PDB file of C-alpha atoms in Angstrom:
ATOM      1  CA  UNK A 199      12.580 110.724 130.177  1.00 52.00           C
ATOM      2  CA  UNK A 200      12.838 109.539 133.746  1.00 53.00           C
ATOM      3  CA  UNK A 201      15.214 106.750 132.716  1.00 53.00           C
ATOM      4  CA  UNK A 202      17.369 109.178 130.760  1.00 54.00           C
ATOM      5  CA  UNK A 203      17.522 111.600 133.682  1.00 55.00           C
ATOM      6  CA  UNK A 204      18.499 108.784 136.025  1.00 58.00           C
ATOM      7  CA  UNK A 205      21.294 107.641 133.621  1.00 54.00           C
ATOM      8  CA  UNK A 206      22.639 111.164 133.351  1.00 57.00           C
ATOM      9  CA  UNK A 207      22.604 111.511 137.130  1.00 57.00           C
ATOM     10  CA  UNK A 208      24.634 108.310 137.555  1.00 59.00           C
ATOM     11  CA  UNK A 209      27.165 109.474 134.961  1.00 64.00           C
ATOM     12  CA  UNK A 210      27.513 112.782 136.784  1.00 59.00           C
ATOM     13  CA  UNK A 211      28.167 110.966 140.044  1.00 66.00           C
ATOM     14  CA  UNK A 212      30.869 108.787 138.418  1.00 67.00           C
ATOM     15  CA  UNK A 213      32.573 111.898 137.012  1.00 62.00           C
ATOM     16  CA  UNK A 214      32.483 113.553 140.442  1.00 63.00           C
ATOM     17  CA  UNK A 215      34.017 110.492 142.087  1.00 64.00           C
ATOM     18  CA  UNK A 216      36.774 110.402 139.419  1.00 60.00           C
ATOM     19  CA  UNK A 217      37.585 114.063 139.979  1.00 57.00           C
ATOM     20  CA  UNK A 218      37.772 113.457 143.690  1.00 58.00           C
ATOM     21  CA  UNK A 219      40.297 110.641 143.215  1.00 58.00           C
ATOM     22  CA  UNK A 220      42.420 112.491 140.592  1.00 57.00           C
ATOM     23  CA  UNK A 221      42.380 116.211 141.276  1.00 54.00           C
ATOM     24  CA  UNK A 222      44.896 116.970 138.452  1.00 53.00           C
ATOM     25  CA  UNK A 223      42.707 115.476 135.774  1.00 49.00           C
ATOM     26  CA  UNK A 224      40.095 117.414 133.873  1.00 47.00           C
ATOM     27  CA  UNK A 225      37.006 116.196 132.105  1.00 44.00           C
ATOM     28  CA  UNK A 226      36.623 117.048 128.443  1.00 45.00           C
ATOM     29  CA  UNK A 227      33.324 117.841 126.872  1.00 44.00           C
ATOM     30  CA  UNK A 228      32.322 118.994 123.447  1.00 44.00           C
ATOM     31  CA  UNK A 229      29.392 121.400 123.281  1.00 43.00           C
ATOM     32  CA  UNK A 230      28.278 120.386 126.790  1.00 45.00           C
ATOM     33  CA  UNK A 231      27.859 116.757 125.658  1.00 44.00           C
ATOM     34  CA  UNK A 232      28.988 113.814 127.755  1.00 43.00           C
ATOM     35  CA  UNK A 233      31.072 111.113 126.234  1.00 44.00           C
ATOM     36  CA  UNK A 234      29.097 108.100 125.027  1.00 46.00           C
ATOM     37  CA  UNK A 235      28.638 104.927 127.013  1.00 47.00           C
ATOM     38  CA  UNK A 236      29.422 106.735 130.237  1.00 45.00           C
ATOM     39  CA  UNK A 237      33.215 106.937 129.641  1.00 46.00           C
ATOM     40  CA  UNK A 238      35.013 110.010 130.797  1.00 44.00           C
ATOM     41  CA  UNK A 239      37.962 111.282 128.698  1.00 45.00           C
ATOM     42  CA  UNK A 240      40.892 112.280 130.831  1.00 43.00           C
ATOM     43  CA  UNK A 241      43.567 114.560 129.335  1.00 44.00           C
ATOM     44  CA  UNK A 242      47.046 114.249 130.682  1.00 45.00           C
ATOM     45  CA  UNK A 243      49.240 117.291 130.926  1.00 48.00           C
ATOM     46  CA  UNK A 244      50.804 118.128 127.514  1.00 47.00           C
ATOM     47  CA  UNK A 245      54.257 118.235 129.073  1.00 47.00           C
ATOM     48  CA  UNK A 246      54.027 114.585 130.150  1.00 48.00           C
ATOM     49  CA  UNK A 247      56.735 111.995 130.088  1.00 48.00           C
ATOM     50  CA  UNK A 248      55.698 110.153 126.886  1.00 47.00           C
ATOM     51  CA  UNK A 249      57.402 112.563 124.459  1.00 51.00           C
ATOM     52  CA  UNK A 250      60.510 112.770 126.633  1.00 51.00           C
ATOM     53  CA  UNK A 251      60.863 108.990 126.759  1.00 55.00           C
ATOM     54  CA  UNK A 252      60.611 108.725 122.963  1.00 56.00           C
ATOM     55  CA  UNK A 253      63.302 111.382 122.520  1.00 58.00           C
ATOM     56  CA  UNK A 254      65.610 109.565 124.950  1.00 51.00           C
ATOM     57  CA  UNK A 255      65.136 106.233 123.140  1.00 60.00           C
ATOM     58  CA  UNK A 256      65.808 107.845 119.768  1.00 62.00           C
ATOM     59  CA  UNK A 257      68.981 109.515 121.025  1.00 59.00           C
ATOM     60  CA  UNK A 258      70.171 106.186 122.458  1.00 59.00           C
ATOM     61  CA  UNK A 259      69.648 104.467 119.103  1.00 61.00           C
ATOM     62  CA  UNK A 260      71.546 107.235 117.319  1.00 58.00           C
ATOM     63  CA  UNK A 261      74.466 106.927 119.736  1.00 52.00           C
ATOM     64  CA  UNK A 262      74.606 103.146 119.250  1.00 49.00           C
ATOM     65  CA  UNK A 263      74.631 103.499 115.470  1.00 51.00           C
ATOM     66  CA  UNK A 264      77.438 106.047 115.668  1.00 49.00           C
ATOM     67  CA  UNK A 265      79.488 103.687 117.833  1.00 47.00           C
ATOM     68  CA  UNK A 266      78.948 100.848 115.354  1.00 49.00           C
ATOM     69  CA  UNK A 267      79.970 102.995 112.383  1.00 51.00           C
ATOM     70  CA  UNK A 268      83.055 104.389 114.113  1.00 59.00           C
ATOM     71  CA  UNK A 269      86.143 102.699 112.651  1.00 60.00           C
ATOM     72  CA  UNK A 270      89.087 101.872 114.915  1.00 61.00           C
ATOM     73  CA  UNK A 271      92.441 103.467 114.243  1.00 63.00           C
ATOM     74  CA  UNK A 272      94.812 101.878 111.744  1.00 56.00           C
ATOM     75  CA  UNK A 273      97.345 101.278 114.532  1.00 64.00           C
ATOM     76  CA  UNK A 274      94.932  98.938 116.345  1.00 66.00           C
ATOM     77  CA  UNK A 275      94.438  95.222 115.808  1.00 64.00           C
ATOM     78  CA  UNK A 276      90.698  95.665 115.295  1.00 68.00           C
ATOM     79  CA  UNK A 277      91.282  97.766 112.184  1.00 66.00           C
ATOM     80  CA  UNK A 278      93.069  94.923 110.388  1.00 67.00           C
ATOM     81  CA  UNK A 279      90.871  92.187 111.817  1.00 74.00           C
ATOM     82  CA  UNK A 280      88.026  93.171 109.498  1.00 71.00           C
ATOM     83  CA  UNK A 281      90.222  92.472 106.451  1.00 70.00           C
ATOM     84  CA  UNK A 282      90.687  88.854 107.559  1.00 80.00           C
ATOM     85  CA  UNK A 283      86.968  88.294 108.140  1.00 78.00           C
ATOM     86  CA  UNK A 284      86.234  86.192 105.026  1.00 84.00           C
ATOM     87  CA  UNK A 285      84.969  82.669 104.555  1.00 86.00           C
ATOM     88  CA  UNK A 286      86.282  79.871 102.366  1.00 90.00           C
ATOM     89  CA  UNK A 287      83.704  80.363  99.622  1.00 90.00           C
ATOM     90  CA  UNK A 288      84.732  84.005  99.141  1.00 88.00           C
ATOM     91  CA  UNK A 289      88.424  83.145  98.924  1.00 90.00           C
ATOM     92  CA  UNK A 290      87.792  80.320  96.430  1.00 92.00           C
ATOM     93  CA  UNK A 291      85.606  82.584  94.307  1.00 90.00           C
ATOM     94  CA  UNK A 292      88.359  85.203  94.147  1.00 91.00           C
ATOM     95  CA  UNK A 293      90.957  82.588  93.275  1.00 93.00           C
ATOM     96  CA  UNK A 294      88.785  81.346  90.410  1.00 92.00           C
ATOM     97  CA  UNK A 295      88.346  84.911  89.228  1.00 90.00           C
ATOM     98  CA  UNK A 296      92.115  85.431  89.112  1.00 90.00           C
ATOM     99  CA  UNK A 297      92.659  82.167  87.218  1.00 91.00           C
ATOM    100  CA  UNK A 298      90.023  82.904  84.558  1.00 89.00           C
ATOM    101  CA  UNK A 299      90.513  86.510  83.410  1.00 89.00           C
ATOM    102  CA  UNK A 300      88.475  87.709  80.465  1.00 85.00           C
ATOM    103  CA  UNK A 301      87.825  91.095  78.853  1.00 85.00           C
ATOM    104  CA  UNK A 302      85.030  93.066  80.465  1.00 80.00           C
ATOM    105  CA  UNK A 303      85.234  91.046  83.681  1.00 82.00           C
ATOM    106  CA  UNK A 304      86.458  93.367  86.415  1.00 83.00           C
ATOM    107  CA  UNK A 305      87.974  91.467  89.325  1.00 87.00           C
ATOM    108  CA  UNK A 306      87.300  94.273  91.804  1.00 84.00           C
ATOM    109  CA  UNK A 307      83.677  94.790  90.792  1.00 83.00           C
ATOM    110  CA  UNK A 308      82.661  91.139  90.348  1.00 82.00           C
ATOM    111  CA  UNK A 309      84.651  89.455  93.129  1.00 86.00           C
ATOM    112  CA  UNK A 310      85.763  91.978  95.760  1.00 82.00           C
ATOM    113  CA  UNK A 311      82.493  93.982  95.795  1.00 75.00           C
ATOM    114  CA  UNK A 312      83.901  96.743  98.027  1.00 76.00           C
ATOM    115  CA  UNK A 313      85.127  94.114 100.479  1.00 81.00           C
ATOM    116  CA  UNK A 314      88.878  93.567  99.954  1.00 86.00           C
ATOM    117  CA  UNK A 315      90.588  91.086 102.222  1.00 88.00           C
ATOM    118  CA  UNK A 316      94.168  90.440 103.268  1.00 89.00           C
ATOM    119  CA  UNK A 317      93.643  86.809 104.246  1.00 91.00           C
ATOM    120  CA  UNK A 318      93.918  85.448 100.702  1.00 90.00           C
ATOM    121  CA  UNK A 319      96.900  87.566  99.592  1.00 93.00           C
ATOM    122  CA  UNK A 320      98.791  86.859 102.833  1.00 93.00           C
ATOM    123  CA  UNK A 321      98.553  83.074 102.558  1.00 94.00           C
ATOM    124  CA  UNK A 322      99.054  83.033  98.800  1.00 96.00           C
ATOM    125  CA  UNK A 323     102.332  84.946  99.201  1.00 95.00           C
ATOM    126  CA  UNK A 324     103.442  82.731 102.104  1.00 96.00           C
ATOM    127  CA  UNK A 325     102.640  79.544 100.166  1.00 96.00           C
ATOM    128  CA  UNK A 326     104.403  80.786  97.046  1.00 96.00           C
ATOM    129  CA  UNK A 327     107.538  81.703  99.028  1.00 95.00           C
ATOM    130  CA  UNK A 328     107.772  78.278 100.683  1.00 95.00           C
ATOM    131  CA  UNK A 329     107.021  76.430  97.438  1.00 95.00           C
ATOM    132  CA  UNK A 330     109.743  78.371  95.638  1.00 94.00           C
ATOM    133  CA  UNK A 331     112.334  77.586  98.302  1.00 92.00           C
ATOM    134  CA  UNK A 332     111.366  73.912  98.625  1.00 93.00           C
ATOM    135  CA  UNK A 333     111.206  73.181  94.903  1.00 92.00           C
ATOM    136  CA  UNK A 334     114.487  75.001  94.371  1.00 88.00           C
ATOM    137  CA  UNK A 335     116.162  72.611  96.823  1.00 87.00           C
ATOM    138  CA  UNK A 336     114.324  69.562  95.462  1.00 89.00           C
ATOM    139  CA  UNK A 337     115.610  70.347  91.982  1.00 86.00           C
ATOM    140  CA  UNK A 338     119.188  69.990  93.212  1.00 83.00           C
ATOM    141  CA  UNK A 339     118.404  66.821  95.168  1.00 84.00           C
ATOM    142  CA  UNK A 340     116.788  65.099  92.174  1.00 82.00           C
ATOM    143  CA  UNK A 341     119.599  66.200  89.882  1.00 77.00           C
ATOM    144  CA  UNK A 342     122.227  64.804  92.284  1.00 76.00           C
ATOM    145  CA  UNK A 343     120.507  61.424  92.261  1.00 80.00           C
ATOM    146  CA  UNK A 344     120.687  61.337  88.491  1.00 77.00           C
ATOM    147  CA  UNK A 345     124.275  62.578  88.353  1.00 75.00           C
ATOM    148  CA  UNK A 346     126.508  61.980  91.408  1.00 76.00           C
ATOM    149  CA  UNK A 347     129.001  64.546  90.138  1.00 75.00           C
ATOM    150  CA  UNK A 348     126.545  67.326  91.035  1.00 72.00           C
ATOM    151  CA  UNK A 349     127.277  68.903  94.395  1.00 74.00           C
ATOM    152  CA  UNK A 350     124.312  69.765  96.651  1.00 72.00           C
ATOM    153  CA  UNK A 351     124.052  71.445 100.027  1.00 77.00           C
ATOM    154  CA  UNK A 352     120.818  72.634 101.696  1.00 79.00           C
ATOM    155  CA  UNK A 353     120.041  76.255 100.860  1.00 82.00           C
ATOM    156  CA  UNK A 354     117.801  77.439 103.673  1.00 85.00           C
ATOM    157  CA  UNK A 355     118.423  81.082 102.888  1.00 89.00           C
ATOM    158  CA  UNK A 356     116.158  80.737  99.875  1.00 88.00           C
ATOM    159  CA  UNK A 357     113.118  80.772 102.179  1.00 91.00           C
ATOM    160  CA  UNK A 358     114.065  84.236 103.420  1.00 93.00           C
ATOM    161  CA  UNK A 359     114.888  85.503  99.947  1.00 93.00           C
ATOM    162  CA  UNK A 360     111.595  84.226  98.541  1.00 94.00           C
ATOM    163  CA  UNK A 361     109.527  85.675 101.388  1.00 94.00           C
ATOM    164  CA  UNK A 362     111.127  89.122 101.270  1.00 95.00           C
ATOM    165  CA  UNK A 363     110.867  89.267  97.471  1.00 95.00           C
ATOM    166  CA  UNK A 364     107.231  88.203  97.236  1.00 96.00           C
ATOM    167  CA  UNK A 365     105.929  90.352 100.084  1.00 96.00           C
ATOM    168  CA  UNK A 366     107.850  93.440  98.978  1.00 96.00           C
ATOM    169  CA  UNK A 367     106.493  93.025  95.466  1.00 96.00           C
ATOM    170  CA  UNK A 368     102.871  92.633  96.625  1.00 95.00           C
ATOM    171  CA  UNK A 369     103.048  95.710  98.882  1.00 95.00           C
ATOM    172  CA  UNK A 370     105.460  98.151  97.258  1.00 96.00           C
ATOM    173  CA  UNK A 371     104.328  97.843  93.628  1.00 95.00           C
ATOM    174  CA  UNK A 372     100.625  98.359  94.497  1.00 94.00           C
ATOM    175  CA  UNK A 373     101.622 101.280  96.711  1.00 95.00           C
ATOM    176  CA  UNK A 374     103.432 102.974  93.831  1.00 95.00           C
ATOM    177  CA  UNK A 375     100.578 102.189  91.439  1.00 93.00           C
ATOM    178  CA  UNK A 376      97.954 103.517  93.843  1.00 92.00           C
ATOM    179  CA  UNK A 377      99.935 106.722  94.451  1.00 91.00           C
ATOM    180  CA  UNK A 378     100.343 107.272  90.707  1.00 90.00           C
ATOM    181  CA  UNK A 379      96.633 106.770  90.035  1.00 88.00           C
ATOM    182  CA  UNK A 380      95.748 109.138  92.873  1.00 87.00           C
ATOM    183  CA  UNK A 381      98.015 111.747  91.316  1.00 86.00           C
ATOM    184  CA  UNK A 382      96.473 111.219  87.897  1.00 81.00           C
ATOM    185  CA  UNK A 383      93.018 111.576  89.431  1.00 76.00           C
ATOM    186  CA  UNK A 384      93.876 115.185  90.228  1.00 64.00           C
ATOM    187  CA  UNK A 385      94.835 115.705  86.573  1.00 61.00           C
ATOM    188  CA  UNK A 386      91.943 113.741  85.082  1.00 59.00           C
ATOM    189  CA  UNK A 387      88.870 114.295  87.229  1.00 55.00           C
ATOM    190  CA  UNK A 388      86.933 111.423  85.644  1.00 55.00           C
ATOM    191  CA  UNK A 389      89.389 108.836  86.897  1.00 55.00           C
ATOM    192  CA  UNK A 390      88.340 106.894  89.987  1.00 64.00           C
ATOM    193  CA  UNK A 391      91.258 104.759  91.263  1.00 75.00           C
ATOM    194  CA  UNK A 392      90.887 101.731  93.473  1.00 85.00           C
ATOM    195  CA  UNK A 393      91.755 101.898  97.134  1.00 87.00           C
ATOM    196  CA  UNK A 394      95.176 100.777  98.270  1.00 90.00           C
ATOM    197  CA  UNK A 395      93.847  97.586  99.865  1.00 89.00           C
ATOM    198  CA  UNK A 396      91.897  96.722  96.716  1.00 90.00           C
ATOM    199  CA  UNK A 397      95.098  97.074  94.684  1.00 92.00           C
ATOM    200  CA  UNK A 398      97.017  94.859  97.135  1.00 93.00           C
ATOM    201  CA  UNK A 399      94.221  92.309  96.993  1.00 93.00           C
ATOM    202  CA  UNK A 400      94.306  92.209  93.181  1.00 93.00           C
ATOM    203  CA  UNK A 401      98.083  91.688  93.122  1.00 95.00           C
ATOM    204  CA  UNK A 402      97.966  89.046  95.845  1.00 94.00           C
ATOM    205  CA  UNK A 403      95.352  86.895  94.128  1.00 94.00           C
ATOM    206  CA  UNK A 404      97.062  87.306  90.752  1.00 94.00           C
ATOM    207  CA  UNK A 405     100.094  85.374  92.091  1.00 95.00           C
ATOM    208  CA  UNK A 406      98.119  82.225  92.880  1.00 96.00           C
ATOM    209  CA  UNK A 407      98.658  80.795  89.398  1.00 95.00           C
ATOM    210  CA  UNK A 408     102.419  80.642  90.040  1.00 96.00           C
ATOM    211  CA  UNK A 409     102.024  78.127  92.890  1.00 96.00           C
ATOM    212  CA  UNK A 410     101.143  75.115  90.665  1.00 95.00           C
ATOM    213  CA  UNK A 411     103.514  76.439  88.011  1.00 95.00           C
ATOM    214  CA  UNK A 412     106.486  76.344  90.384  1.00 94.00           C
ATOM    215  CA  UNK A 413     105.618  72.746  91.307  1.00 94.00           C
ATOM    216  CA  UNK A 414     105.530  71.825  87.614  1.00 94.00           C
ATOM    217  CA  UNK A 415     109.012  73.334  87.248  1.00 92.00           C
ATOM    218  CA  UNK A 416     110.294  70.185  88.973  1.00 90.00           C
ATOM    219  CA  UNK A 417     109.986  68.463  85.598  1.00 89.00           C
ATOM    220  CA  UNK A 418     113.598  68.476  84.296  1.00 84.00           C
ATOM    221  CA  UNK A 419     112.670  69.624  80.785  1.00 87.00           C
ATOM    222  CA  UNK A 420     113.782  73.229  80.161  1.00 89.00           C
ATOM    223  CA  UNK A 421     111.439  74.022  77.283  1.00 92.00           C
ATOM    224  CA  UNK A 422     108.474  72.628  79.247  1.00 93.00           C
ATOM    225  CA  UNK A 423     109.407  74.761  82.245  1.00 91.00           C
ATOM    226  CA  UNK A 424     109.460  77.898  80.116  1.00 93.00           C
ATOM    227  CA  UNK A 425     106.130  76.936  78.554  1.00 95.00           C
ATOM    228  CA  UNK A 426     104.450  76.583  81.941  1.00 95.00           C
ATOM    229  CA  UNK A 427     106.041  79.828  83.101  1.00 94.00           C
ATOM    230  CA  UNK A 428     104.835  81.702  80.024  1.00 95.00           C
ATOM    231  CA  UNK A 429     101.255  80.480  80.445  1.00 96.00           C
ATOM    232  CA  UNK A 430     101.214  81.423  84.127  1.00 95.00           C
ATOM    233  CA  UNK A 431     102.643  84.859  83.362  1.00 95.00           C
ATOM    234  CA  UNK A 432     100.042  85.437  80.634  1.00 95.00           C
ATOM    235  CA  UNK A 433      97.123  84.536  82.942  1.00 94.00           C
ATOM    236  CA  UNK A 434      98.437  86.577  85.863  1.00 95.00           C
ATOM    237  CA  UNK A 435      99.282  89.655  83.783  1.00 95.00           C
ATOM    238  CA  UNK A 436      95.925  89.477  81.972  1.00 94.00           C
ATOM    239  CA  UNK A 437      94.135  89.512  85.327  1.00 93.00           C
ATOM    240  CA  UNK A 438      95.964  92.721  86.261  1.00 93.00           C
ATOM    241  CA  UNK A 439      95.449  94.412  82.892  1.00 93.00           C
ATOM    242  CA  UNK A 440      91.715  93.637  82.690  1.00 93.00           C
ATOM    243  CA  UNK A 441      91.248  94.928  86.234  1.00 92.00           C
ATOM    244  CA  UNK A 442      93.215  98.146  85.748  1.00 91.00           C
ATOM    245  CA  UNK A 443      91.880  98.958  82.296  1.00 90.00           C
ATOM    246  CA  UNK A 444      88.536 100.482  83.471  1.00 87.00           C
ATOM    247  CA  UNK A 445      90.565 102.933  85.577  1.00 88.00           C
ATOM    248  CA  UNK A 446      93.345 103.921  83.175  1.00 88.00           C
ATOM    249  CA  UNK A 447      91.191 104.140  80.045  1.00 86.00           C
ATOM    250  CA  UNK A 448      89.939 107.541  81.216  1.00 81.00           C
ATOM    251  CA  UNK A 449      93.498 108.844  80.954  1.00 82.00           C
ATOM    252  CA  UNK A 450      95.412 109.610  77.781  1.00 86.00           C
ATOM    253  CA  UNK A 451      96.410 106.732  75.518  1.00 89.00           C
ATOM    254  CA  UNK A 452     100.109 107.318  76.109  1.00 92.00           C
ATOM    255  CA  UNK A 453      99.811 107.234  79.895  1.00 89.00           C
ATOM    256  CA  UNK A 454      97.527 104.176  79.803  1.00 90.00           C
ATOM    257  CA  UNK A 455      99.879 102.289  77.482  1.00 93.00           C
ATOM    258  CA  UNK A 456     102.989 103.128  79.516  1.00 94.00           C
ATOM    259  CA  UNK A 457     101.314 102.244  82.808  1.00 93.00           C
ATOM    260  CA  UNK A 458      99.975  98.872  81.662  1.00 94.00           C
ATOM    261  CA  UNK A 459     103.290  98.038  79.962  1.00 95.00           C
ATOM    262  CA  UNK A 460     105.130  98.796  83.208  1.00 96.00           C
ATOM    263  CA  UNK A 461     102.755  96.563  85.168  1.00 95.00           C
ATOM    264  CA  UNK A 462     103.315  93.659  82.766  1.00 96.00           C
ATOM    265  CA  UNK A 463     107.075  94.244  82.669  1.00 97.00           C
ATOM    266  CA  UNK A 464     107.415  94.182  86.460  1.00 96.00           C
ATOM    267  CA  UNK A 465     105.328  91.012  86.590  1.00 96.00           C
ATOM    268  CA  UNK A 466     107.540  89.388  83.978  1.00 96.00           C
ATOM    269  CA  UNK A 467     110.701  90.416  85.851  1.00 96.00           C
ATOM    270  CA  UNK A 468     109.373  88.760  88.998  1.00 95.00           C
ATOM    271  CA  UNK A 469     108.610  85.491  87.197  1.00 94.00           C
ATOM    272  CA  UNK A 470     111.868  85.354  85.224  1.00 94.00           C
ATOM    273  CA  UNK A 471     113.930  86.369  88.262  1.00 94.00           C
ATOM    274  CA  UNK A 472     112.431  83.562  90.351  1.00 92.00           C
ATOM    275  CA  UNK A 473     113.066  81.098  87.537  1.00 92.00           C
ATOM    276  CA  UNK A 474     116.745  81.982  87.242  1.00 91.00           C
ATOM    277  CA  UNK A 475     117.460  82.328  90.952  1.00 91.00           C
ATOM    278  CA  UNK A 476     115.620  79.350  92.425  1.00 89.00           C
ATOM    279  CA  UNK A 477     116.150  77.039  89.427  1.00 85.00           C
ATOM    280  CA  UNK A 478     119.631  78.123  88.474  1.00 73.00           C
ATOM    281  CA  UNK A 479     122.025  75.835  86.525  1.00 59.00           C
ATOM    282  CA  UNK A 480     123.200  72.998  88.677  1.00 54.00           C
ATOM    283  CA  UNK A 481     126.763  73.308  90.068  1.00 50.00           C
ATOM    284  CA  UNK A 482     129.123  70.486  89.184  1.00 47.00           C
ATOM    285  CA  UNK A 483     131.544  68.936  91.615  1.00 46.00           C
ATOM    286  CA  UNK A 484     135.171  69.911  91.093  1.00 48.00           C
ATOM    287  CA  UNK A 485     136.745  67.166  88.956  1.00 48.00           C
ATOM    288  CA  UNK A 486     140.072  65.692  90.012  1.00 47.00           C
ATOM    289  CA  UNK A 487     143.025  66.820  87.899  1.00 50.00           C
ATOM    290  CA  UNK A 488     144.196  64.152  85.391  1.00 49.00           C
ATOM    291  CA  UNK A 489     147.137  62.086  86.554  1.00 48.00           C
ATOM    292  CA  UNK A 490     150.307  62.347  84.525  1.00 46.00           C
ATOM    293  CA  UNK A 491     152.074  59.312  83.137  1.00 42.00           C
ATOM    294  CA  UNK A 492     154.563  57.930  85.612  1.00 42.00           C
ATOM    295  CA  UNK A 493     157.012  56.717  83.009  1.00 45.00           C
ATOM    296  CA  UNK A 494     157.576  57.066  79.339  1.00 44.00           C
ATOM    297  CA  UNK A 495     157.100  54.297  76.876  1.00 48.00           C
ATOM    298  CA  UNK A 496     160.304  52.277  76.301  1.00 49.00           C
ATOM    299  CA  UNK A 497     159.853  52.501  72.535  1.00 53.00           C
ATOM    300  CA  UNK A 498     160.198  56.252  72.539  1.00 50.00           C
ATOM    301  CA  UNK A 499     163.676  57.764  72.356  1.00 57.00           C
ATOM    302  CA  UNK A 500     164.851  59.813  75.339  1.00 56.00           C
ATOM    303  CA  UNK A 501     164.384  63.547  75.035  1.00 55.00           C
ATOM    304  CA  UNK A 502     167.391  65.439  73.723  1.00 57.00           C
ATOM    305  CA  UNK A 503     169.630  67.007  76.297  1.00 54.00           C
ATOM    306  CA  UNK A 504     171.375  70.272  75.923  1.00 49.00           C
ATOM    307  CA  UNK A 505     175.071  69.935  74.957  1.00 51.00           C
ATOM    308  CA  UNK A 506     177.605  71.532  77.211  1.00 47.00           C
ATOM    309  CA  UNK A 507     179.663  74.207  75.519  1.00 48.00           C
ATOM    310  CA  UNK A 508     183.398  74.108  76.354  1.00 46.00           C
ATOM    311  CA  UNK A 509     185.702  76.979  75.943  1.00 41.00           C
TER     312      UNK A 509
END
């Protein structure tokens, strides 16, 4: 008992010294029992700074997340920079998807995955425009070497014509298609159209197959040129139809048929128009007029002359 009383006395002295050093602290006891092992529990004021610091840190994290999620305006360069943030493997995968269309394989769902880009469509259109202009001039050069009577002069304006045609097609046709599908969504609530950039991306990648086709058009065999053009048109149009079908199938059969037929028809007009304009029939040089005979043959009698009438 004496040892226990002495231990309790020492604990009481330690608690008194602690209270003297920290007047704002208060000792806690439960049922007049001291804490074990001589430790004194000190309770800090409930309005301390720990809860306030946690609230400040949480508010800072929320503000940072809001700044990261905030999208820049469409008039800024940063808005369009995100659409060019793709790597080579993604672009090659999307090119393969456009070259190998098959039923039930949605290009948007399997290749874009809610991440459309403008890098691939931009360079595909630029490459196709330059290839069209260059091969159109090379066709005339090669034909002139085979036949000197063919007249050739460099046609640099074809670069401008090809660029304006391709880029207008890839932007204006998807814009009209997207606007029509948005309008039909209000009529048919189950329809969920693609975004405008997704539609542009689909059209841009669908034109890649025409790049090797245009190069093969350098072969001076008309029926072979039309064969290559028909195969390229079939692959490109099939990629568009298989991608748009999951969207338009929710509409009426008449609207779906007319819409898909219009898409294929416009695609065919682009291909045939490029074929006729950039690979038009070769102009021939103006032949010299045939020279007339300087003199008549001596064996032939002279032409009759009119007799003079006398009165």
